[in-house]
Coordinates of C-alpha atoms in Angstrom, one line a residue:
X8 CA 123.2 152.9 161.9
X9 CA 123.6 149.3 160.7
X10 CA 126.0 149.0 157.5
X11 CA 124.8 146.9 155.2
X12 CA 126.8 145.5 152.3
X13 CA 125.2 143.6 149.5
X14 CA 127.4 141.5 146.8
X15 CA 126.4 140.0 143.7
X16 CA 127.6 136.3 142.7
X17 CA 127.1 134.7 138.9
X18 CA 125.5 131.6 139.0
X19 CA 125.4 130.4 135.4
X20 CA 123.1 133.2 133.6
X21 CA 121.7 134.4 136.9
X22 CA 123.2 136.5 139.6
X23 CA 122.4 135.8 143.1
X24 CA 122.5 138.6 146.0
X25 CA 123.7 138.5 149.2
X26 CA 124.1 140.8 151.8
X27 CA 126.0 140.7 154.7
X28 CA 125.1 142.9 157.7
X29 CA 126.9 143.9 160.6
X30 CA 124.7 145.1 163.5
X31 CA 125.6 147.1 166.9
X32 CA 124.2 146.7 169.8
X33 CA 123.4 148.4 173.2
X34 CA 123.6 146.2 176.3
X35 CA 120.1 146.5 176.2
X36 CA 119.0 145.0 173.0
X37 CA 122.0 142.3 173.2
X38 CA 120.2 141.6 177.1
X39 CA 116.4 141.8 175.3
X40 CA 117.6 139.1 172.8
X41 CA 119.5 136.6 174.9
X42 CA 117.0 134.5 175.5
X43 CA 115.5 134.0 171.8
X44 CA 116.8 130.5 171.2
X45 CA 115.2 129.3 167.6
X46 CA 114.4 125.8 167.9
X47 CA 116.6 123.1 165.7
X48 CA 113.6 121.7 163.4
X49 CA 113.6 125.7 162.3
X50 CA 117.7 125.7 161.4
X51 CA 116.6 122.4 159.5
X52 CA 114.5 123.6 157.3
X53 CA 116.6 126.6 157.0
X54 CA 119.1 123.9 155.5
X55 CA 116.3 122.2 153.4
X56 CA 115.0 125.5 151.5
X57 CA 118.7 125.9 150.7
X58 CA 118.9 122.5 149.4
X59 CA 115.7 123.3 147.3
X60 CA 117.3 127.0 146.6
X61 CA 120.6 125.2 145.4
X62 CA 118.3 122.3 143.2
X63 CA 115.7 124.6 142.1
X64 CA 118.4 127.5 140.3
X65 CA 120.3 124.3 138.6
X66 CA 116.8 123.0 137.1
X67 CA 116.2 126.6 135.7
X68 CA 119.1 126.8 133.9
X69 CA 118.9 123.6 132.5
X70 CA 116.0 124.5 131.4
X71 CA 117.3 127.7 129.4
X72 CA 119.8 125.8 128.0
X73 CA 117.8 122.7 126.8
X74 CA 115.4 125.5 125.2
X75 CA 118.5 127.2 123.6
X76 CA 119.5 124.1 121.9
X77 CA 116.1 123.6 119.8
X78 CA 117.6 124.6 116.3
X79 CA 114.0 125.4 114.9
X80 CA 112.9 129.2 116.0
X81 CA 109.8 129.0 114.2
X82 CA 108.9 125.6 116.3
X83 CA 109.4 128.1 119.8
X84 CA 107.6 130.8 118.0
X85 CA 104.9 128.4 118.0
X86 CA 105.0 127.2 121.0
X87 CA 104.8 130.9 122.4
X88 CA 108.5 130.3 124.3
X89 CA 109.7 133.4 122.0
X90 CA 108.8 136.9 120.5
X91 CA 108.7 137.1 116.9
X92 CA 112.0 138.5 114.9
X93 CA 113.2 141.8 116.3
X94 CA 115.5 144.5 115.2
X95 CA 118.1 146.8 117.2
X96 CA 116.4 150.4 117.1
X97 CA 118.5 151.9 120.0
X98 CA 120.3 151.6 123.5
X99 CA 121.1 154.3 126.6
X100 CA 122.1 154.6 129.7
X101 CA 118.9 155.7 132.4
X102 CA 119.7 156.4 136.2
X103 CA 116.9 154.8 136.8
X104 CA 116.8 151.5 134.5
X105 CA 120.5 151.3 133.7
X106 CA 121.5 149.8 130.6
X107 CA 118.3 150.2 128.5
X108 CA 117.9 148.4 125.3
X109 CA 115.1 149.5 122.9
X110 CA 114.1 147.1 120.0
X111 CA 110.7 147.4 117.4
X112 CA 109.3 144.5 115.4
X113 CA 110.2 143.7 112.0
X114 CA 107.7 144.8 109.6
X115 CA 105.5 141.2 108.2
X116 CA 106.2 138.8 111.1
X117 CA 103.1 137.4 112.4
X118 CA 104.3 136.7 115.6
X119 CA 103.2 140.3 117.7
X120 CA 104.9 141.1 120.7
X121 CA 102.2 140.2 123.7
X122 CA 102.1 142.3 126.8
X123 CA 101.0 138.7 128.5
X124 CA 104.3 137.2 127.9
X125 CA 106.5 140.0 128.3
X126 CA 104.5 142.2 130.4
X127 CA 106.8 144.6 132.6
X128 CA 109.4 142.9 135.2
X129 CA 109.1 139.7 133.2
X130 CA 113.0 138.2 132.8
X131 CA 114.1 137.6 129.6
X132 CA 117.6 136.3 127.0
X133 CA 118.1 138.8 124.5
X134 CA 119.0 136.0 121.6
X135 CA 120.3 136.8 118.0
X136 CA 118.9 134.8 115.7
X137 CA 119.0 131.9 113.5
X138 CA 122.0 130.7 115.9
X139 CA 119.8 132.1 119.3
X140 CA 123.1 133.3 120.9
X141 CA 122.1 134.9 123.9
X142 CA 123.1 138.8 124.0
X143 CA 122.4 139.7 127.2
X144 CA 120.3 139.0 130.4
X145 CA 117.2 141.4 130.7
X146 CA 113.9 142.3 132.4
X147 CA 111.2 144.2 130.5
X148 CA 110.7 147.4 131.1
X149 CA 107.8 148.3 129.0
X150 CA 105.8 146.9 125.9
X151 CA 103.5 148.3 123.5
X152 CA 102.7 147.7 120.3
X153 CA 105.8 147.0 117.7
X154 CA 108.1 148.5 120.7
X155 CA 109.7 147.0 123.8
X156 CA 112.1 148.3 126.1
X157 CA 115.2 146.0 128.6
X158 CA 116.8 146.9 131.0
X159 CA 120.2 144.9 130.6
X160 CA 122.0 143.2 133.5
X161 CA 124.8 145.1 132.8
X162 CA 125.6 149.1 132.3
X163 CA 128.2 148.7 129.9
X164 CA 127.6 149.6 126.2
X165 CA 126.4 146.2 124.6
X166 CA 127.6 145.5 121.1
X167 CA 124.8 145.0 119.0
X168 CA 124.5 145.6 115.3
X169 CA 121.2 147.0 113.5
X170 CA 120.9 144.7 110.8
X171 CA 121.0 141.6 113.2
X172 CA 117.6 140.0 114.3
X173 CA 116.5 139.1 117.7
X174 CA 114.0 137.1 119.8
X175 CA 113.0 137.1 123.4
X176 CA 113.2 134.1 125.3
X177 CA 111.1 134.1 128.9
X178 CA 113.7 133.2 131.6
X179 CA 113.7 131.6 134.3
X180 CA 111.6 133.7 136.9
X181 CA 114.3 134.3 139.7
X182 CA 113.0 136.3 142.2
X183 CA 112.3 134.2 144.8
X184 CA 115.2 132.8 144.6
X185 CA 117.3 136.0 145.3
X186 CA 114.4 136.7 148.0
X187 CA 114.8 133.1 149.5
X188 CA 118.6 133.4 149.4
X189 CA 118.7 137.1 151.3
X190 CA 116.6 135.9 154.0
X191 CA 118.9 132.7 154.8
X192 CA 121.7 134.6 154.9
X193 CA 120.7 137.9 156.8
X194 CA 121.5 137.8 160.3
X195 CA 117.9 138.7 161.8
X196 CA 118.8 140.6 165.1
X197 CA 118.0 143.9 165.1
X198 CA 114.9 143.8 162.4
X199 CA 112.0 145.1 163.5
X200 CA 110.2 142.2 162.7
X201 CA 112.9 139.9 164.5
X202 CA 110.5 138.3 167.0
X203 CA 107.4 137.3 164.3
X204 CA 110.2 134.4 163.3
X205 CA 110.0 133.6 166.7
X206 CA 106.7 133.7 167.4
X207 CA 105.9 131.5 164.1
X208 CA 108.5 129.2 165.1
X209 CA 107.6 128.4 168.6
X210 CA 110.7 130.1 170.4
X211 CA 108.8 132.6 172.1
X212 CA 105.3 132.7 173.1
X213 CA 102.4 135.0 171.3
X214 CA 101.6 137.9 173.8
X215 CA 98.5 137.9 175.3
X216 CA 96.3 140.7 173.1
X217 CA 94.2 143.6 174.6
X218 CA 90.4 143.3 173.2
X219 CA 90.1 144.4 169.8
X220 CA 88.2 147.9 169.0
X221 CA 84.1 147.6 169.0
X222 CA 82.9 150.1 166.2
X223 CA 80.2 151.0 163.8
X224 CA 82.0 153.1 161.8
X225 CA 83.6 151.2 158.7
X226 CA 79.9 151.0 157.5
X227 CA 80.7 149.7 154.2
X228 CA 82.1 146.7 155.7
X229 CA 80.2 143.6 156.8
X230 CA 80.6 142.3 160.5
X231 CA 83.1 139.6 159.5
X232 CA 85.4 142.5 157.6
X233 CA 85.0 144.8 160.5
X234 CA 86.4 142.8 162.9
X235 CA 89.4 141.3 160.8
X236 CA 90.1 145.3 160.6
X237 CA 89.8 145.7 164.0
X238 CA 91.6 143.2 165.0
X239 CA 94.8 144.1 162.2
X240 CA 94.6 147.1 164.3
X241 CA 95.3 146.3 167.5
X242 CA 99.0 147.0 168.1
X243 CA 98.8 144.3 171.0
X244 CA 98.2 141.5 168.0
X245 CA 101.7 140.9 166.7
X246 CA 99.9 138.6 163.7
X247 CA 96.9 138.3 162.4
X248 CA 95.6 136.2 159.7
X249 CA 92.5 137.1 157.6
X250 CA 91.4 134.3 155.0
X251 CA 88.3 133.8 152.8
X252 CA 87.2 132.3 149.0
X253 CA 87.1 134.6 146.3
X254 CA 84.6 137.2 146.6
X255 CA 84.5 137.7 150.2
X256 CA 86.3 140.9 149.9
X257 CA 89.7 140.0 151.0
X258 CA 91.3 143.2 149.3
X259 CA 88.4 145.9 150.7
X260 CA 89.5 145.0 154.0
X261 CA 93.2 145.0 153.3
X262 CA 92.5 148.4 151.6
X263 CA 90.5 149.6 155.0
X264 CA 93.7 148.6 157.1
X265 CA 95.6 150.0 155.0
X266 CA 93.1 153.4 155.8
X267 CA 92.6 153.2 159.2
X268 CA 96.5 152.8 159.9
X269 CA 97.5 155.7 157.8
X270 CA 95.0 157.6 159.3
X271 CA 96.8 156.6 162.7
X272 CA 100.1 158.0 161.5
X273 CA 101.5 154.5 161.0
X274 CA 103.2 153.6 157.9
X275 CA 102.8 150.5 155.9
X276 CA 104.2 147.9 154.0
X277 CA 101.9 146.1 151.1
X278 CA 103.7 142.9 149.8
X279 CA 101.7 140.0 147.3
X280 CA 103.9 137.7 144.9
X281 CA 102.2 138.7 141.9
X282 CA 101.7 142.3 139.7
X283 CA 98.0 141.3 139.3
X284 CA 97.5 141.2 143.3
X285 CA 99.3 144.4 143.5
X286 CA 97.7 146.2 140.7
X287 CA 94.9 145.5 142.3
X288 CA 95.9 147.3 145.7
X289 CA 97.0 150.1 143.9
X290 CA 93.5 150.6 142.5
X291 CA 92.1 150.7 145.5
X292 CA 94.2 153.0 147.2
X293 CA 95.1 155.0 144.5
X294 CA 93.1 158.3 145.6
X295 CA 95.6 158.1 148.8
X296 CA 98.6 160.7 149.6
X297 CA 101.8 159.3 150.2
X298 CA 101.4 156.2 148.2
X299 CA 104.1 154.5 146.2
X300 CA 104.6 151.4 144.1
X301 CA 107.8 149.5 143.2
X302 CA 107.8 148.6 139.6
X303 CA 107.2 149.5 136.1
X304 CA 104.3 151.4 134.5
X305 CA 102.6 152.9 137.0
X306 CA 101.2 156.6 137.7
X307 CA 102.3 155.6 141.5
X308 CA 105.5 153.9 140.4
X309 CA 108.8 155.3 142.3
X310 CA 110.1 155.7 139.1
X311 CA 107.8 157.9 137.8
X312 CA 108.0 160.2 141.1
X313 CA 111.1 160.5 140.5
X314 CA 111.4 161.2 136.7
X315 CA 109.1 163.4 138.0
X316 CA 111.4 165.2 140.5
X317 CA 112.8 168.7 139.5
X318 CA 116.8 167.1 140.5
X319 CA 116.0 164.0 138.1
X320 CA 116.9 166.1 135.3
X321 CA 120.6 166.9 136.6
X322 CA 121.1 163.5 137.3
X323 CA 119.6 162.1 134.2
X324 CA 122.2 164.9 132.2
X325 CA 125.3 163.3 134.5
X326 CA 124.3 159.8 133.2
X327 CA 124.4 160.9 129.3
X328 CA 127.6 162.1 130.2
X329 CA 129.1 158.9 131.6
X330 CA 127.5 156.9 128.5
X331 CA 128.6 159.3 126.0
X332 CA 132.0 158.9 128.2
X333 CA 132.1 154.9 127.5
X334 CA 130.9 155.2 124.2
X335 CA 134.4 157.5 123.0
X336 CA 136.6 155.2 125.1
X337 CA 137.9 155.7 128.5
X338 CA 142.2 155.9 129.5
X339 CA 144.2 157.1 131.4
X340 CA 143.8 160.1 133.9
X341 CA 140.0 159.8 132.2
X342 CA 138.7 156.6 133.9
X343 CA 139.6 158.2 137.4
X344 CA 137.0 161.2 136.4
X345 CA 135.2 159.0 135.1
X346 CA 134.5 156.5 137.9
X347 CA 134.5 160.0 140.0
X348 CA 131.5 161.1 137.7
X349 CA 129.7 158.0 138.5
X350 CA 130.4 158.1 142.4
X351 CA 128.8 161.8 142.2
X352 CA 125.6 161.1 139.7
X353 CA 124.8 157.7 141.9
X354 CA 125.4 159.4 145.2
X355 CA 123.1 162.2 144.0
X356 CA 120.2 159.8 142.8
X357 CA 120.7 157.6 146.2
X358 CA 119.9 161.0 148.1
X359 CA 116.9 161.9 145.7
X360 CA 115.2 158.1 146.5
X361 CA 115.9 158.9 150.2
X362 CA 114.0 162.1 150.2
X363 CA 110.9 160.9 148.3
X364 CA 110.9 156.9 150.1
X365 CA 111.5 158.3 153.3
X366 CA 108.3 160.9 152.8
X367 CA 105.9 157.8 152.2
X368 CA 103.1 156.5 154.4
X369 CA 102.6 153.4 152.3
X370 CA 104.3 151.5 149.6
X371 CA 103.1 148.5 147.5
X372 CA 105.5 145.9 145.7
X373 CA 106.0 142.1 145.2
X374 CA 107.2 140.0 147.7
X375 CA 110.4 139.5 145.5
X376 CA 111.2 143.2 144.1
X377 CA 114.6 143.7 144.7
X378 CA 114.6 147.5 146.1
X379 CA 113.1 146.1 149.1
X380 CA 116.3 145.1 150.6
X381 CA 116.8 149.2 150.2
X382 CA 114.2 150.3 152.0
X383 CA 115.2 150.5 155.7
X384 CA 118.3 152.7 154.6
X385 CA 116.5 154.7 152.3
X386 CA 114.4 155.7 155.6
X387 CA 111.1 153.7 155.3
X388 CA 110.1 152.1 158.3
X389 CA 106.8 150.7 158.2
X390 CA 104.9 149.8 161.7
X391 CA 102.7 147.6 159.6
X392 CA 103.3 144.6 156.8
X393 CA 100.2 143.1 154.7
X394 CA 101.3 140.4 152.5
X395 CA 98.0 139.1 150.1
X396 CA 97.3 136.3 148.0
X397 CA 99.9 134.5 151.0
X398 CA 98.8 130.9 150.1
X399 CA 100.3 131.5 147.2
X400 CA 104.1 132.4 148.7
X401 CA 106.7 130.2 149.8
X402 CA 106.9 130.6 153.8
X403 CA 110.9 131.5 153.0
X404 CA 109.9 134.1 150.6
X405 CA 107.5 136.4 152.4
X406 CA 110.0 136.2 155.5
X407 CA 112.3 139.0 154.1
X408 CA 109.4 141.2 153.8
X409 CA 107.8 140.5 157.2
X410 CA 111.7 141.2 159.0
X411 CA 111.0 145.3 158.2
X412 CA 108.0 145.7 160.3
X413 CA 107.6 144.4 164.3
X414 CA 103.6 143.8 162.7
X415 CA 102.0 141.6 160.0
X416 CA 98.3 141.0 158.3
X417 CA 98.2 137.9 156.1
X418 CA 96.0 137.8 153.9
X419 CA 95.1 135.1 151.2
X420 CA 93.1 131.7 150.9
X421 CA 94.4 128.4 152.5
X422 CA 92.9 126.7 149.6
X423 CA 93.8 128.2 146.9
X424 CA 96.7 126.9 144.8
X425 CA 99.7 126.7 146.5
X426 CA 102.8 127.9 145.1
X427 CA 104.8 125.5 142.6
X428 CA 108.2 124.7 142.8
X429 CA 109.6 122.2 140.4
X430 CA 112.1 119.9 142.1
X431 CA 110.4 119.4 145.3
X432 CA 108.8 116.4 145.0
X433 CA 111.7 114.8 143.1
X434 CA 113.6 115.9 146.1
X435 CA 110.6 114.8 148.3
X436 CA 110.7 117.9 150.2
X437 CA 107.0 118.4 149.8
X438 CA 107.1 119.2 153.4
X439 CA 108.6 122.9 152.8
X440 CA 106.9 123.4 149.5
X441 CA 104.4 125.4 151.9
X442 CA 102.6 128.6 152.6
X443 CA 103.5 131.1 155.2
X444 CA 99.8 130.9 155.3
X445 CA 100.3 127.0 155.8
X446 CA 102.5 127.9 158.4
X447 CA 100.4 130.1 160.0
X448 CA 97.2 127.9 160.3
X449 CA 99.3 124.6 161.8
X450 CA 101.3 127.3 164.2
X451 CA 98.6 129.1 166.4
X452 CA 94.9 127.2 164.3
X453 CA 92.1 129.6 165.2
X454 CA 94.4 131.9 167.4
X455 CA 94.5 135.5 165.8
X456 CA 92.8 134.4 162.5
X457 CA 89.7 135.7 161.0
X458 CA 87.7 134.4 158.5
X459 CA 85.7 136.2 156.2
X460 CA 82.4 134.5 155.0
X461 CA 80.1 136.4 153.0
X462 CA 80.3 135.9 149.4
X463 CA 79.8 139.0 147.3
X464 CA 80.5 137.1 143.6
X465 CA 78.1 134.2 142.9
X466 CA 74.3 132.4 143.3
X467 CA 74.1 130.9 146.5
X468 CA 73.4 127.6 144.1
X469 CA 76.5 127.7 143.2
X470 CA 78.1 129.0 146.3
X471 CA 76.8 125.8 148.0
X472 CA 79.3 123.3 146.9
X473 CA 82.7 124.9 147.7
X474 CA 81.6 125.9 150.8
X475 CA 80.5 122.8 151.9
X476 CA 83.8 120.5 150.1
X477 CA 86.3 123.4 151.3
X478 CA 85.0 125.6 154.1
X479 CA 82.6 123.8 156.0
X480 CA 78.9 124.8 155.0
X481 CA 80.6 128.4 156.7
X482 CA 79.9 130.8 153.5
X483 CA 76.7 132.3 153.0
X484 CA 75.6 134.8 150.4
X485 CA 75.0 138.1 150.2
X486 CA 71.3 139.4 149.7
X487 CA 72.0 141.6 146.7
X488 CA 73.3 138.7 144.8
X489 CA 72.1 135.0 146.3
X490 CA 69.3 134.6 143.8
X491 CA 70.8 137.2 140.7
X492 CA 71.1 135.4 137.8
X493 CA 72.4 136.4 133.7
X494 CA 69.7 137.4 133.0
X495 CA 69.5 140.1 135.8
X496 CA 73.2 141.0 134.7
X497 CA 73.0 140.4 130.7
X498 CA 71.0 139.9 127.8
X499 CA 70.7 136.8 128.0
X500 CA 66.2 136.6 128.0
X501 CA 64.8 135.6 131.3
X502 CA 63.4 132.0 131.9
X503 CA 65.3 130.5 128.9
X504 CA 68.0 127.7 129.1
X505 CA 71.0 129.9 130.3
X506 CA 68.9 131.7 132.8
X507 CA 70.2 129.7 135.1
X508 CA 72.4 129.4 138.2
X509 CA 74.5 126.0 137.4
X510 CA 74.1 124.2 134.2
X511 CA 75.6 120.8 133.3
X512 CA 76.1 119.8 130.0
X513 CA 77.1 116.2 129.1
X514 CA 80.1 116.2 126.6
X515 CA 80.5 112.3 126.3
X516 CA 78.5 111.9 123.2
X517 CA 79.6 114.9 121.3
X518 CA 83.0 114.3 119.5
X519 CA 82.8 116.3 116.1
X520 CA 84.7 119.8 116.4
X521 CA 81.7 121.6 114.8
X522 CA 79.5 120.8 117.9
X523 CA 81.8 121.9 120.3
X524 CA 82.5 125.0 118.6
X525 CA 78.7 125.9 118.4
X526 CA 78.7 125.3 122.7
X527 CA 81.0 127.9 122.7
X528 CA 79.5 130.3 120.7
X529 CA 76.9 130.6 122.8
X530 CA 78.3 129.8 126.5
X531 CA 77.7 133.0 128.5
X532 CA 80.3 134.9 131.1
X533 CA 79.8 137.1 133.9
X534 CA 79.7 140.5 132.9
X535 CA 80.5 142.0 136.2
X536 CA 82.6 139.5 137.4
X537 CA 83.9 140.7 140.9
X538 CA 87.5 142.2 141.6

């Protein structure tokens, strides 16, 4: 067994994670990796994304601080950069969450409490108002209408007082960060997924791949979906990419991989850096055994399996207990039984994740959750990982999730945006502002990538001029939807003005605000706008 040790270092008003692993070997594995020799340019970069790391965490909490000095509230509230006023309703310890802190909206403030800008996982400053002292560093756990629940950084009671108001502040997103961090300090040897680094990174050549699978069976699949499938399959393919616009059906196929493998006895690993690309998954696969997601709010969620879980109650009871414990005051012979308590109540909710993790066949978070780095020793090993919407991840940052499985499927669009960072280019360090994706494509070109080209979402009209600008003339329409216009999919009347594929209307000469509004009125959307 490897024994991992992970520490936890303040950097200003965010705490940075690193863990320091100490591997054994057999003289066979030390003999097997000898000869991986990662070439300089790659320990380089490693230097430049800390560089970035290093610029990119000073620039966020400058700009926390810059926000905190603004003396006007009502000008952030404005500007949508807080909630509006809230009040202390209560606080608890969870085995799960930790230090939660509840809060509801004071009755006749305009400013509601939007699931958009605080939607769950979102980091946050818990700031007393008029002076916005910050409180405490939090992520949200939940919000719904006049109600939202923290989870505090720390598990210590916080003092807070009920007749005090407070407003959330969005933080500085820090995820990738911590993700970014992990993987530059983990020593790699020994990961499963050790070699993909050095197969990206030109240290040791791509295997030569068996022939991919030749079947008719995934019938709901076109030809182009079939074989990326196929071809995710084959166990002789150490990574494959599959790209393609929107509407192509990028996350069918990644939900038929996902399938077919499970089916196989494999398990798998389902990473994207965003809840909406993961949301997403999860519908799809939602009707599958052995699924679970990492996160908030979710029927699928690890946390609701457990809460679920007949033990959960005992444990839950032990961590009343120790809160009710700090809340009287701890001395004495006390704190020994107390820090005993804990030991137990932690040890016993470590063993309860193990049992239910280690039981899964597929489980779906964001490339940056943090209970990834838990997953090998809670027992989940997947054979498989599928990152989506890759274009849109730093190279650095889907690494850590890629080192837990020998395999990988990207997935994603080359030409979507890419993911922003903002001190690169004042550090002029465009060059690893990039893509695994990115990556990927300037690595091995053509090799082991599959494009997807039929386009499931618009009029071939308007399908024409991205896939002639972007993907060279490649993308062609399917049947069922090349010539369907609104009025085949709304009420808009057939053969009038809108009843058309592209329109273009000419703005220039139309300044008055009256106008404009009356355009809107009646511009039309998609009412089955693909997924």
């Amino acid at each position: 067994m490897d024994n991992v040790s992970a520490y936890c270092i303040p950097i200003g008003n965010m705490f940075i994670f690193w863990i320091l692993a100490e591997f054994r070997y057999s003289k066979k594995s030390q003999k097997h990796t000898r000869n991986f020799a990662l070439h300089s340019d790659f320990y380089e970069k490693v230097n430049r994304w800390k560089e970035l790391l290093k610029n990119e965490v000073a620039h966020g909490v400058k700009e926390i601080r810059d926000l905190l000095l603004n003396p006007s509230v009502d000008e952030l509230e404005k500007l949508g950069q807080i909630s509006g006023a809230l009040r202390f309703q209560t606080q608890y310890l969870h085995a799960l969450h930790g230090r939660v802190i509840v809060l509801h909206q004071i009755k006749g403030t305009e400013q509601k409490i939007t699931k958009k800008s605080f939607r769950s996982g979102t980091p946050v400053l818990l700031c007393r108002i008029p002076e916005l002292t910050t409180i405490n560093d939090c992520i949200v756990i939940s919000c719904s209408g006049n109600q939202v629940s923290l989870k505090a950084k720390t598990k210590k009671e916080v003092n807070i007082d009920f007749s005090d108001e407070f407003v959330l502040i969005p933080s500085v997103g820090l995820g990738y960060l911590i993700a970014l961090d992990e993987f530059l300090e983990l020593k790699w040897r020994d990961f499963p997924g050790e070699k993909l680094i050095h197969y990206v990174h030109c240290s040791v050549p791509l295997p030569t791949s068996r022939p991919d699978e030749v079947s008719k069976k995934l019938v709901r699949l076109n030809e182009d979906q079939r074989r990326a499938v196929f071809a995710a399959l084959n166990k002789s393919r150490p990574i494959v990419t599959i790209h393609g616009p929107p509407g192509t059906g990028k996350t069918a196929v990644i939900a038929e991989i996902v399938l077919e493998a499970v089916s196989r006895k494999q398990k798998v690993l389902i990473c994207a850096p965003s809840n909406v690309a993961v949301n997403n998954i999860v519908d799809r696969l939602k009707d599958l055994a052995g699924i679970c997601a990492l996160g908030f709010n979710s029927e699928l969620s690890l946390a609701a399996e457990l809460e679920q879980h007949d033990k959960f109650v005992d444990i839950q009871c032990a961590f009343k207990k120790l809160d009710s414990g700090e809340s009287n005051g701890i001395s004495g012979n006390n704190h020994d039984e107390h820090k005993k308590a804990w030991h137990d109540a932690s040890k016993m909710l470590w063993h309860l994740k193990e049992t239910i993790i280690s039981s899964k066949q597929v489980i779906v978070c964001t490339l940056t959750n943090n209970s990834l780095r838990f997953l090998r020793e809670h027992g989940f090993q997947p054979s498989l990982t599928v990152i989506d919407e890759a274009a849109q991840a730093l190279e650095c940052v889907a690494w850590y999730s890629l080192l837990l499985s020998p395999r990988a499927v990207i997935v994603g669009d080359p030409w979507q945006l890419p993911p922003v960072l903002k001190t690169s280019r004042l550090l002029e360090m465009d060059d690893i502002n990039n893509s695994l994706m990115d990556t990927l494509f300037k690595r091995f070109g053509k090799t082991n990538s599959f494009m997807l080209t039929e386009q499931y979402r618009m009029n071939k009209k308007i399908m024409e001029w991205p896939s002639s600008f972007f993907y060279q003339s490649q993308l062609r329409p399917n049947e069922h939807i090349a010539d369907q216009l609104l009025s085949d999919i709304s009420k808009v009347p057939k053969g009038s003005l809108f009843d058309e594929p592209m329109i273009f209307i000419d703005t220039s000469h139309d300044k008055s605000a009256r106008s404009n509004e009356k355009l809107y009125r009646y511009s039309y959307a998609n009412a089955r706008k693909s997924s």
